[in-house]
């Protein structure tokens, strides 16, 4: 992960946002894409990890709940990587994760916008918009400017 911000620092900097591409993966409209169940598992594991990071005495993220959630997150990610998407929503889910890990990392809104103008981020954002049907950047799970 090239993102210079640690997960803990990002967590402490802003409240979690846990509704990325919710409209794409809602039960009522979900396409039959094999990536999406793994994406939902990844989101659930990330939400559990964020909650566990708030536990008293878990400053080093060594609590069993943190480790278990991180393991589930990694397993879901590996399954998504191994599973070819079959819909735009499946591609958007993969793009979301890539954006969350490698996209702009600044929590400062002005700096975030500058980072969005870098060519790799502009390309990723164009793919996101085309696959998600959304106009803006993906919301970051760890909060901050988006």
CSV table of C-alpha atoms in Angstrom, one decimal:
chain,number,residue,atom,x,y,z
A,1,UNK,CA,0.0,0.0,0.0
A,2,UNK,CA,1.5,3.3,-1.1
A,3,UNK,CA,-0.8,5.3,1.1
A,4,UNK,CA,1.5,7.0,3.6
A,5,UNK,CA,-1.3,7.3,6.2
A,6,UNK,CA,-1.6,4.3,8.5
A,7,UNK,CA,-5.0,2.7,9.0
A,8,UNK,CA,-4.9,3.9,12.7
A,9,UNK,CA,-4.1,7.5,11.8
A,10,UNK,CA,-6.8,7.6,9.2
A,11,UNK,CA,-9.3,6.1,11.7
A,12,UNK,CA,-8.4,8.7,14.3
A,13,UNK,CA,-8.5,11.6,11.8
A,14,UNK,CA,-12.2,11.3,10.9
A,15,UNK,CA,-15.3,9.2,11.5
A,16,UNK,CA,-15.8,6.1,9.3
A,17,UNK,CA,-18.0,6.2,6.3
A,18,UNK,CA,-19.5,2.8,5.7
A,19,UNK,CA,-21.8,3.3,2.8
A,20,UNK,CA,-19.7,3.1,-0.4
A,21,UNK,CA,-21.5,2.2,-3.5
A,22,UNK,CA,-24.5,1.1,-1.5
A,23,UNK,CA,-26.8,1.7,-4.3
A,24,UNK,CA,-24.8,-0.6,-6.5
A,25,UNK,CA,-24.9,-3.5,-4.1
A,26,UNK,CA,-28.4,-3.2,-2.5
A,27,UNK,CA,-30.3,-6.4,-2.4
A,28,UNK,CA,-33.2,-5.0,-4.4
A,29,UNK,CA,-31.1,-4.0,-7.4
A,30,UNK,CA,-28.0,-6.1,-7.1
A,31,UNK,CA,-26.8,-7.6,-10.4
A,32,UNK,CA,-25.8,-11.3,-10.4
A,33,UNK,CA,-22.1,-10.6,-10.0
A,34,UNK,CA,-19.8,-13.1,-8.2
A,35,UNK,CA,-17.6,-10.2,-6.9
A,36,UNK,CA,-20.3,-8.5,-4.9
A,37,UNK,CA,-20.8,-11.1,-2.1
A,38,UNK,CA,-17.0,-10.9,-1.5
A,39,UNK,CA,-17.2,-7.1,-1.6
A,40,UNK,CA,-20.0,-7.1,1.0
A,41,UNK,CA,-17.9,-9.4,3.2
A,42,UNK,CA,-14.9,-7.0,2.8
A,43,UNK,CA,-17.1,-4.0,3.8
A,44,UNK,CA,-18.4,-5.9,6.9
A,45,UNK,CA,-14.8,-6.9,7.9
A,46,UNK,CA,-13.6,-3.4,7.4
A,47,UNK,CA,-16.5,-2.0,9.6
A,48,UNK,CA,-15.7,-4.6,12.3
A,49,UNK,CA,-12.0,-3.6,12.1
A,50,UNK,CA,-12.9,0.1,12.5
A,51,UNK,CA,-15.1,-0.8,15.5
A,52,UNK,CA,-12.4,-2.9,17.1
A,53,UNK,CA,-9.8,-0.2,16.6
A,54,UNK,CA,-11.9,1.9,19.1
A,55,UNK,CA,-11.7,-0.7,21.8
A,56,UNK,CA,-9.9,0.4,25.0
A,57,UNK,CA,-6.3,-0.7,25.0
A,58,UNK,CA,-6.2,-1.5,21.3
A,59,UNK,CA,-3.8,1.2,20.4
A,60,UNK,CA,-1.5,-1.2,18.6
A,61,UNK,CA,-4.4,-3.0,17.0
A,62,UNK,CA,-3.4,-6.3,18.6
A,63,UNK,CA,-6.8,-7.1,20.0
A,64,UNK,CA,-8.2,-10.4,18.8
A,65,UNK,CA,-11.2,-8.7,17.3
A,66,UNK,CA,-8.9,-6.5,15.2
A,67,UNK,CA,-6.8,-9.4,14.0
A,68,UNK,CA,-9.9,-11.5,13.2
A,69,UNK,CA,-11.5,-8.6,11.2
A,70,UNK,CA,-8.2,-8.0,9.4
A,71,UNK,CA,-8.0,-11.6,8.4
A,72,UNK,CA,-11.6,-11.7,7.1
A,73,UNK,CA,-10.9,-8.5,5.2
A,74,UNK,CA,-7.8,-10.0,3.6
A,75,UNK,CA,-9.6,-13.2,2.7
A,76,UNK,CA,-12.5,-11.3,1.1
A,77,UNK,CA,-10.0,-9.2,-0.9
A,78,UNK,CA,-8.2,-12.3,-2.1
A,79,UNK,CA,-11.5,-13.8,-3.3
A,80,UNK,CA,-12.4,-10.6,-5.1
A,81,UNK,CA,-9.0,-10.6,-6.8
A,82,UNK,CA,-9.5,-14.2,-8.0
A,83,UNK,CA,-13.1,-13.6,-9.1
A,84,UNK,CA,-13.7,-11.9,-12.5
A,85,UNK,CA,-16.5,-9.3,-12.3
A,86,UNK,CA,-19.4,-9.8,-14.6
A,87,UNK,CA,-21.1,-6.4,-14.2
A,88,UNK,CA,-20.3,-2.7,-13.9
A,89,UNK,CA,-21.2,-3.0,-10.2
A,90,UNK,CA,-18.6,-5.7,-9.7
A,91,UNK,CA,-16.0,-3.6,-11.5
A,92,UNK,CA,-17.0,-0.6,-9.4
A,93,UNK,CA,-16.5,-2.6,-6.3
A,94,UNK,CA,-12.9,-3.4,-7.3
A,95,UNK,CA,-12.2,0.2,-8.3
A,96,UNK,CA,-13.6,1.4,-5.0
A,97,UNK,CA,-11.1,-0.8,-3.1
A,98,UNK,CA,-8.2,0.3,-5.3
A,99,UNK,CA,-9.2,3.9,-4.8
A,100,UNK,CA,-9.5,3.4,-1.0
A,101,UNK,CA,-6.0,1.8,-0.9
A,102,UNK,CA,-4.0,3.7,-3.6
A,103,UNK,CA,-6.0,6.8,-4.4
A,104,UNK,CA,-5.6,10.3,-2.9
A,105,UNK,CA,-4.7,10.0,0.8
A,106,UNK,CA,-4.8,13.6,2.1
A,107,UNK,CA,-7.4,14.4,4.7
A,108,UNK,CA,-7.0,18.1,3.8
A,109,UNK,CA,-9.7,18.9,1.3
A,110,UNK,CA,-7.5,21.2,-0.9
A,111,UNK,CA,-4.7,18.7,-1.0
A,112,UNK,CA,-7.1,15.9,-1.7
A,113,UNK,CA,-8.4,17.8,-4.8
A,114,UNK,CA,-4.8,18.3,-5.9
A,115,UNK,CA,-4.1,14.6,-5.6
A,116,UNK,CA,-7.2,13.8,-7.6
A,117,UNK,CA,-5.6,15.7,-10.5
A,118,UNK,CA,-2.7,13.3,-10.7
A,119,UNK,CA,-2.9,11.2,-13.9
A,120,UNK,CA,-3.3,7.8,-12.1
A,121,UNK,CA,-6.1,9.1,-9.9
A,122,UNK,CA,-7.8,10.8,-12.8
A,123,UNK,CA,-7.8,7.5,-14.7
A,124,UNK,CA,-9.1,5.6,-11.7
A,125,UNK,CA,-11.8,8.3,-11.1
A,126,UNK,CA,-12.9,8.0,-14.8
A,127,UNK,CA,-13.3,4.2,-14.4
A,128,UNK,CA,-15.2,4.7,-11.1
A,129,UNK,CA,-17.6,7.2,-12.7
A,130,UNK,CA,-18.2,4.9,-15.7
A,131,UNK,CA,-18.9,1.8,-13.6
A,132,UNK,CA,-20.6,3.3,-10.6
A,133,UNK,CA,-22.8,5.8,-12.3
A,134,UNK,CA,-21.7,8.4,-9.7
A,135,UNK,CA,-20.3,11.8,-10.5
A,136,UNK,CA,-17.9,12.3,-7.6
A,137,UNK,CA,-15.0,10.5,-6.1
A,138,UNK,CA,-15.7,7.3,-4.0
A,139,UNK,CA,-16.3,8.0,-0.3
A,140,UNK,CA,-13.3,6.9,1.7
A,141,UNK,CA,-14.0,4.2,4.4
A,142,UNK,CA,-11.7,6.0,6.8
A,143,UNK,CA,-13.4,9.3,6.4
A,144,UNK,CA,-11.8,12.5,5.3
A,145,UNK,CA,-12.1,14.6,2.1
A,146,UNK,CA,-13.8,12.8,-0.7
